[in-house]
Amino acid sequence: MKRILAEAVGQADWTVNLRNACSTKIRVTEGRGIRELQAQTASRKGSPSNLATRRWEQKFWLRRKAALFLKRTARPEIPLSLASQLFQTSLSPKLPWKPARHVSDAQNSACKDSLQGVQAIFSVCFIGRHLATSASSAPLAQDLPTIYKPPTTGIISRLPSSWIPYAELIRLDKPAGTYYLFLPCMFSTLLAAPMAVPMASPLEVLSTTALFFSGALIMRGAGCTINDLWDRNLDPHVERTRLRPIARKAVSVENAIVYLGAQLLTGLTLLLQFPLPCLYYGVPSLLLVTVYPLAKRVTHYPQFVLGLTFSWGAIMGFPALGIDLVSNPEALAAAAALYASCVAWTLSYDMIYAYMDIKDDVKVGIKSIAQAHQHNSKTALGVFSAAQIGLLATAGYFAGAGPIFFIGSCGGGALALATMVRRVNLNDVKDCWWWFKNGAWFTGGVISLGLFGDYVYRKSQEESRLTAQAVGDA
C-alpha cells in the first residue's frame, strides 16, 4: 500500500494517479477476496461450517459496499491531516479479529486478509478523493496573493492607511450595492410624487432623493459590516472574500461592532430627517438586515431575504412625500406591487452575483439561488425578469401612470433585462461582475428615466390645469 502511494505521489498529476491506483487496488483486492470466498464456499457446501462461511461472506460484502461508497462520496471537507492519519492507522487492523468457530484456519486467514485489504483502501481513497477534489474546486495557494496589498487606485487609496480597512469594510470602493439599495427608493419617490396632494414639487423630489441616497450609502455599509461579522469564519476560505478586513484580522470584531453602532446611529439620524411615519416604516427593515447572513446557511434562496431587505425603499418613498399608505388603498397597492417588483429584480442580479462564488460556496457550506438553479439558470433569470416587469406595470396602473411610464420604464426595462439574460456568461466570473456592476444603471436607470418622464409630464399637466383654472376664475 505504501508503495502504491509513493508511486502515485511521484507522478506529475499525482492526485489523478493516486485515485486511479486506489481504484485498481480495490478491484484487485475485491476480486481476490470474492474468488477465495467462492472457492471456500463451493468446497464446503453442505458442511456444518457453511453458515459461518456465509457470515464471513456477508461481512466481506458489507465492507466492499462501504469501500465503494467512500470511493464515490468521500467528503472533501475532511482535513488532509486527518485523512493522512487514517491512512497510517488503517494499515493495521482497526477492529480485533475474532476467528469464527467451525471455520478452518485457512478460511479465517483468507477472509481476514481480504477484509484488511479493503479496509486499508478506505483511507487511501479518502486521500485521493480529497486531494483531487481540492485541486479541482479550490484555487492553488501559489495562484493567490499571499500578502494583502493596499489599493493604489481609487478613492480608498487616498485615505490614511488606518482608515483603509474600515472603508473596505463598507465596500466604499464598490458602490454597486449602494446603487441597488438606493434605486428602489428613487423608484418609489418618483412614482409617489404625482400621487401626493398637492403634487410634490421638483425641489421636494430632489431633496427626498438626496436623503435616500445618503441613507443608502450608510445602511449598505452597515449591512456589509453585519454580513462580515457573521461570515468572519467563512470568508477566509473563499477566494474572493478571504482578504476582507475582518477575515484578514485588519479589523477586530470589537472594533467592527463599535463601527457598526456608529453607522446605525448615523442612519437613524438621517431617518429622523424624514416625516415621522417614515420612522415606523423604516425601523423593521433592520431585522431583515440581520437575518440575511443567517439565511445563507439554511436555504438556497437567501436572495429572497436580501430582496426583502434591499427593496424596502420601494415603500419608503410614499410616506416620505406625505402619503398615508393605510388610508390610501391605491397608494398601498402601488407600493406593494413596486416592492414585489424590486424583490424579483434582486433575485435576478444577485443570482448573477452568486455565480462568482458558486464553487467556494459549495465548499464552505453557503447556499445560494445559483446552486438551486444551476441547470436552468437562464430560464430562472427570465422568469424573475418577467415577474419584475409585470409587477412594475401593476404598480404603475395603481399609481395612475401614463404612457411614458409604460413605454419607458416597462418597455425599456424589459429590453435591458432581456439583453442581460441573453448576454451574461454565468461561467465567467469577470463577466458576471461586469453585468452585476453595470446592470444597476442599465435596468434601474431606464426605469428611473421612465418614471421621471412620467412625473414631469403629469406635473406639467397639473400646472396647465391650475393655470387654466386661475384664468377662468379671474
XYZ file of C-alpha atoms in Angstrom:
474
model
C 0.000 0.000 0.000
C 2.804 2.402 0.855
C 4.500 1.564 -2.437
C 1.312 2.420 -4.380
C 1.030 5.747 -2.566
C 4.693 6.573 -3.164
C 4.459 5.761 -6.871
C 1.328 7.881 -7.233
C 2.862 10.868 -5.464
C 5.914 10.640 -7.680
C 3.870 11.376 -10.802
C 3.254 14.880 -12.153
C -0.526 14.637 -11.951
C -0.310 12.739 -8.714
C -3.876 13.290 -7.491
C -5.339 11.591 -10.551
C -2.783 8.773 -10.452
C -3.421 8.248 -6.765
C -7.151 7.938 -7.347
C -6.582 5.534 -10.250
C -4.180 3.466 -8.151
C -6.758 3.264 -5.375
C -9.454 2.137 -7.809
C -7.160 -0.549 -9.245
C -6.211 -1.806 -5.796
C -9.855 -2.041 -4.781
C -10.728 -4.071 -7.851
C -7.753 -6.411 -7.314
C -8.444 -6.857 -3.611
C -12.168 -7.355 -4.093
C -11.638 -9.784 -6.959
C -9.170 -11.894 -4.992
C -11.403 -11.918 -1.922
C -14.508 -12.848 -3.931
C -12.715 -15.713 -5.698
C -11.357 -17.038 -2.407
C -14.751 -16.871 -0.740
C -16.453 -18.519 -3.698
C -13.879 -21.338 -3.665
C -14.212 -21.782 0.072
C -18.000 -21.843 -0.119
C -18.021 -24.320 -3.004
C -15.587 -26.675 -1.262
C -17.619 -26.801 1.926
C -21.215 -26.884 0.659
C -23.398 -28.870 2.942
C -20.866 -28.877 5.776
C -21.652 -27.606 9.281
C -19.375 -24.606 8.708
C -21.283 -23.366 5.629
C -23.309 -20.983 7.793
C -20.167 -19.448 9.288
C -18.670 -19.059 5.813
C -21.757 -17.203 4.654
C -21.435 -14.908 7.649
C -17.867 -14.098 6.622
C -19.082 -13.536 3.093
C -21.736 -11.119 4.319
C -19.117 -9.199 6.303
C -16.914 -9.005 3.238
C -19.708 -7.671 1.054
C -20.595 -5.122 3.721
C -17.006 -3.874 3.727
C -16.972 -3.893 -0.065
C -20.068 -1.663 -0.240
C -18.545 0.671 2.320
C -15.362 0.902 0.250
C -17.299 1.752 -2.909
C -19.351 4.322 -1.018
C -16.259 6.053 0.328
C -14.634 5.891 -3.081
C -17.555 7.699 -4.708
C -18.725 10.077 -1.993
C -15.684 10.824 0.139
C -16.301 14.128 1.865
C -13.837 16.717 0.516
C -14.050 18.812 3.671
C -12.196 16.109 5.649
C -8.875 17.752 6.616
C -5.870 16.331 4.838
C -4.068 15.774 8.122
C -6.926 13.629 9.386
C -7.027 11.643 6.153
C -3.284 11.024 6.402
C -3.672 9.841 9.960
C -6.442 7.474 8.908
C -4.205 6.083 6.191
C -1.395 5.353 8.644
C -3.641 3.664 11.170
C -5.587 1.698 8.569
C -2.512 -0.334 7.616
C -3.128 -2.356 10.765
C -6.485 -3.862 11.783
C -8.797 -1.301 13.375
C -11.024 -3.937 14.945
C -9.818 -7.033 16.767
C -10.039 -10.128 14.592
C -12.182 -12.846 16.092
C -11.892 -16.224 14.291
C -15.222 -17.980 13.857
C -15.870 -21.443 15.113
C -16.218 -24.329 12.662
C -14.071 -22.470 10.133
C -10.609 -23.628 9.181
C -7.527 -21.508 9.836
C -7.045 -21.120 6.079
C -10.532 -19.685 5.704
C -10.032 -17.326 8.628
C -6.722 -16.141 7.197
C -8.128 -15.595 3.689
C -11.134 -13.644 4.933
C -9.006 -11.623 7.333
C -6.562 -10.647 4.580
C -9.372 -9.686 2.215
C -11.136 -7.576 4.815
C -7.928 -5.850 5.888
C -7.026 -5.172 2.261
C -10.301 -3.396 1.607
C -10.100 -1.681 4.981
C -6.669 -0.301 4.170
C -8.011 1.071 0.894
C -10.621 3.198 2.693
C -8.220 5.877 3.837
C -6.207 5.862 0.615
C -9.445 6.605 -1.244
C -10.151 9.366 1.277
C -6.776 10.939 0.498
C -7.023 10.579 -3.269
C -10.598 11.828 -3.427
C -9.907 14.700 -1.053
C -6.823 15.882 -2.924
C -8.406 15.501 -6.344
C -11.485 17.436 -5.222
C -9.402 20.148 -3.620
C -7.269 20.510 -6.725
C -10.295 20.929 -8.982
C -12.523 23.120 -6.807
C -10.128 25.242 -4.766
C -7.511 27.606 -6.129
C -3.893 26.661 -5.609
C -2.077 28.557 -2.916
C 0.586 29.830 -5.299
C -2.102 31.265 -7.581
C -3.422 33.554 -4.829
C -1.791 36.632 -3.333
C -0.178 35.587 -0.078
C 0.083 39.118 1.335
C -2.568 41.830 1.368
C -1.669 44.795 -0.814
C -3.324 48.161 -0.089
C -5.167 49.717 -3.043
C -3.120 52.037 -5.226
C -6.012 53.491 -7.234
C -9.492 54.734 -6.481
C -10.941 56.744 -3.649
C -9.721 54.393 -0.913
C -6.075 54.786 -1.949
C -6.255 58.473 -0.978
C -7.342 57.778 2.591
C -4.995 57.483 5.585
C -3.727 53.926 5.982
C -5.579 53.463 9.278
C -8.880 54.308 7.583
C -8.492 51.923 4.655
C -9.730 48.737 6.419
C -12.901 50.498 7.557
C -13.518 51.929 4.083
C -13.067 48.436 2.652
C -15.413 47.028 5.276
C -18.290 49.175 3.967
C -17.256 48.464 0.328
C -16.634 52.138 -0.386
C -14.683 51.132 -3.485
C -17.590 49.010 -4.803
C -20.647 51.287 -4.949
C -22.860 48.904 -6.943
C -24.501 47.662 -3.745
C -25.304 51.225 -2.730
C -26.952 51.837 -6.096
C -29.060 48.699 -5.787
C -30.230 49.829 -2.344
C -30.886 53.395 -3.491
C -32.754 52.740 -6.747
C -35.942 51.285 -5.161
C -36.071 54.436 -3.025
C -35.878 56.600 -6.142
C -38.492 54.458 -7.899
C -40.970 54.953 -5.073
C -40.227 58.669 -4.786
C -40.873 59.279 -8.488
C -43.930 57.005 -8.500
C -45.405 58.624 -5.394
C -44.691 62.245 -6.366
C -47.695 62.610 -8.733
C -49.958 60.935 -6.143
C -49.167 63.460 -3.409
C -51.741 66.150 -2.662
C -50.678 68.654 -3.795
C -48.337 67.040 -6.307
C -44.760 67.078 -4.993
C -42.564 69.854 -6.353
C -39.266 69.119 -8.134
C -37.382 70.501 -5.117
C -39.184 68.101 -2.785
C -38.411 65.187 -5.082
C -34.754 66.201 -5.356
C -34.235 66.720 -1.604
C -36.005 63.455 -0.759
C -33.909 61.579 -3.312
C -30.693 63.071 -1.886
C -31.645 61.964 1.630
C -32.411 58.481 0.357
C -29.024 58.252 -1.339
C -27.251 59.269 1.876
C -29.240 56.695 3.809
C -28.484 54.005 1.230
C -24.765 54.739 1.473
C -24.781 54.450 5.268
C -27.102 51.461 5.598
C -25.423 49.495 2.840
C -22.166 49.891 4.765
C -23.903 48.757 7.951
C -25.268 45.721 6.138
C -21.800 44.829 4.859
C -20.400 45.110 8.374
C -23.111 42.823 9.771
C -22.541 40.353 6.947
C -18.777 40.246 7.511
C -19.230 39.780 11.253
C -21.454 36.754 10.637
C -19.142 35.374 7.945
C -15.819 36.045 9.664
C -15.098 32.299 9.924
C -16.232 31.547 6.355
C -14.688 34.408 4.393
C -11.069 33.193 4.846
C -11.969 30.031 2.879
C -13.449 31.844 -0.139
C -11.060 33.238 -2.724
C -12.940 36.487 -3.345
C -13.557 37.311 0.331
C -10.507 35.961 2.133
C -8.786 39.364 2.225
C -11.722 41.300 3.632
C -10.760 43.393 6.683
C -12.294 41.178 9.373
C -11.246 37.963 7.624
C -7.603 39.074 7.445
C -7.735 40.449 11.035
C -7.186 44.062 9.955
C -10.339 44.997 11.889
C -11.112 43.244 15.153
C -14.593 42.025 15.977
C -14.852 44.526 18.829
C -13.892 47.468 16.612
C -16.269 46.283 13.904
C -19.158 46.239 16.388
C -18.343 49.768 17.546
C -18.096 50.868 13.917
C -21.462 49.240 13.208
C -23.032 51.119 16.108
C -21.765 54.409 14.680
C -23.218 53.567 11.274
C -26.611 52.648 12.710
C -26.678 55.850 14.752
C -25.887 57.867 11.625
C -28.608 56.025 9.737
C -31.113 56.806 12.482
C -30.148 60.478 12.326
C -30.842 60.520 8.595
C -34.132 58.682 9.072
C -35.289 61.364 11.505
C -34.952 63.954 8.732
C -37.970 62.391 7.009
C -41.584 62.784 8.184
C -42.285 60.868 11.383
C -44.244 57.998 9.716
C -41.044 57.026 7.897
C -39.563 56.049 11.252
C -42.292 53.465 11.789
C -41.847 52.063 8.294
C -38.050 52.118 8.351
C -37.096 50.503 11.655
C -38.478 46.998 10.844
C -36.035 46.727 7.942
C -33.179 46.370 10.448
C -34.463 42.902 11.324
C -34.124 41.818 7.695
C -30.595 43.240 7.524
C -29.629 40.956 10.408
C -31.417 37.865 9.102
C -29.897 37.757 5.602
C -26.445 36.392 6.612
C -28.185 33.592 8.510
C -30.416 32.721 5.556
C -27.341 31.772 3.518
C -26.801 28.871 5.896
C -30.277 27.350 5.865
C -31.882 27.949 2.463
C -30.920 28.043 -1.199
C -32.943 31.242 -1.551
C -31.172 33.785 0.664
C -31.507 36.197 -2.271
C -35.222 36.356 -1.485
C -34.397 37.580 2.024
C -31.899 40.016 0.520
C -34.624 41.217 -1.840
C -36.970 41.874 1.062
C -34.183 43.938 2.628
C -32.846 45.848 -0.381
C -36.328 46.586 -1.746
C -37.617 48.206 1.427
C -37.060 51.627 -0.097
C -39.844 50.876 -2.602
C -42.246 51.509 0.282
C -40.440 54.426 1.911
C -40.966 56.981 -0.873
C -44.705 57.189 -0.210
C -44.616 58.229 3.471
C -41.565 60.393 2.703
C -43.802 62.549 0.475
C -46.661 62.606 2.979
C -48.809 59.801 1.520
C -50.556 57.671 4.146
C -50.492 54.081 2.893
C -53.085 52.914 5.406
C -55.807 55.344 4.303
C -54.934 55.349 0.585
C -55.623 51.916 -0.957
C -54.336 52.916 -4.406
C -51.026 54.048 -2.951
C -50.804 50.900 -0.826
C -51.398 48.677 -3.859
C -48.847 50.619 -5.911
C -46.257 50.405 -3.128
C -46.838 46.668 -2.633
C -46.528 45.934 -6.365
C -43.384 48.071 -6.664
C -41.887 46.341 -3.629
C -42.556 42.903 -5.118
C -41.101 44.056 -8.442
C -37.876 45.120 -6.740
C -37.685 41.792 -4.888
C -37.864 39.992 -8.239
C -35.128 42.285 -9.548
C -32.929 41.375 -6.582
C -33.361 37.685 -7.367
C -32.061 38.359 -10.882
C -28.995 40.476 -10.196
C -27.935 38.657 -7.044
C -28.235 35.298 -8.784
C -25.635 36.575 -11.252
C -23.545 37.804 -8.318
C -23.803 34.413 -6.589
C -22.336 32.672 -9.630
C -18.998 34.338 -8.905
C -18.621 32.306 -5.700
C -20.610 29.196 -6.550
C -17.667 26.766 -6.236
C -16.341 28.217 -2.990
C -19.853 28.493 -1.537
C -20.374 24.764 -2.023
C -17.051 24.059 -0.361
C -17.777 26.087 2.788
C -21.481 25.234 3.042
C -23.053 28.533 1.930
C -26.293 28.151 -0.017
C -27.467 30.328 -2.894
C -30.076 30.523 -5.622
C -27.306 29.917 -8.160
C -26.826 26.413 -6.738
C -30.564 25.696 -6.749
C -30.934 26.687 -10.424
C -27.529 25.743 -11.756
C -29.046 23.647 -14.557
C -31.762 26.113 -15.601
C -30.194 29.425 -14.677
C -31.146 31.387 -17.800
C -34.745 30.187 -17.515
C -34.873 31.288 -13.878
C -33.430 34.688 -14.778
C -36.061 35.056 -17.487
C -38.882 34.209 -15.081
C -37.626 36.678 -12.460
C -37.267 39.410 -15.087
C -40.763 38.829 -16.463
C -42.180 38.963 -12.933
C -40.320 42.207 -12.278
C -41.729 43.964 -15.338
C -45.239 42.612 -14.776
C -45.289 43.826 -11.183
C -43.792 47.166 -12.212
C -46.619 47.652 -14.705
C -49.113 46.764 -11.962
C -47.593 49.429 -9.714
C -47.904 51.993 -12.499
C -51.522 51.045 -13.064
C -52.488 51.632 -9.424
C -50.472 54.873 -9.368
C -52.284 56.199 -12.442
C -49.116 56.396 -14.539
C -49.276 57.454 -18.168
C -47.907 56.048 -21.426
C -44.427 57.474 -20.844
C -44.055 55.182 -17.845
C -45.302 52.069 -19.597
C -43.191 52.664 -22.693
C -40.081 53.987 -20.965
C -39.944 52.144 -17.649
C -41.694 48.881 -18.524
C -40.670 48.589 -22.163
C -37.145 49.892 -21.657
C -36.665 47.809 -18.520
C -37.819 44.668 -20.312
C -35.348 45.317 -23.136
C -32.475 45.901 -20.694
C -33.263 42.739 -18.736
C -33.631 40.626 -21.874
C -30.234 41.831 -23.089
C -28.645 40.980 -19.755
C -30.167 37.499 -19.581
C -29.142 36.714 -23.145
C -25.576 38.012 -22.994
C -24.325 37.287 -19.465
C -21.870 34.394 -19.260
C -22.561 32.778 -15.909
C -19.423 30.639 -16.161
C -17.164 33.694 -16.373
C -16.541 35.449 -13.055
C -15.444 38.693 -14.711
C -18.486 38.780 -16.971
C -20.816 38.162 -14.014
C -19.187 41.019 -12.120
C -19.470 43.336 -15.139
C -23.188 42.717 -15.538
C -23.811 42.971 -11.807
C -21.875 46.232 -11.555
C -23.396 47.890 -14.633
C -26.825 46.296 -14.506
C -27.834 48.685 -11.736
C -27.935 51.563 -14.187
C -28.799 49.599 -17.329
C -32.057 48.415 -15.812
C -32.513 50.787 -12.896
C -31.520 53.806 -14.960
C -34.032 53.054 -17.698
C -36.829 52.528 -15.174
C -35.906 55.766 -13.401
C -35.931 57.742 -16.645
C -39.399 56.454 -17.475
C -40.672 57.355 -14.014
C -39.063 60.788 -14.178
C -40.538 61.451 -17.617
C -43.979 60.443 -16.392
C -43.626 62.720 -13.346
C -42.538 65.706 -15.463
C -45.404 65.167 -17.895
C -48.038 64.840 -15.171
C -46.591 67.823 -13.297
C -46.803 69.981 -16.407
C -50.361 68.794 -16.971
C -51.322 69.774 -13.435
C -49.716 73.200 -13.768
C -51.538 73.779 -17.038
C -54.792 72.799 -15.380
C -54.177 75.095 -12.413
C -53.246 77.955 -14.740
C -56.374 77.477 -16.786
C -58.446 77.314 -13.613
C -56.902 80.540 -12.315
C -57.595 82.316 -15.610
C -61.176 81.091 -15.556
C -61.710 82.300 -12.006
C -60.303 85.704 -12.923
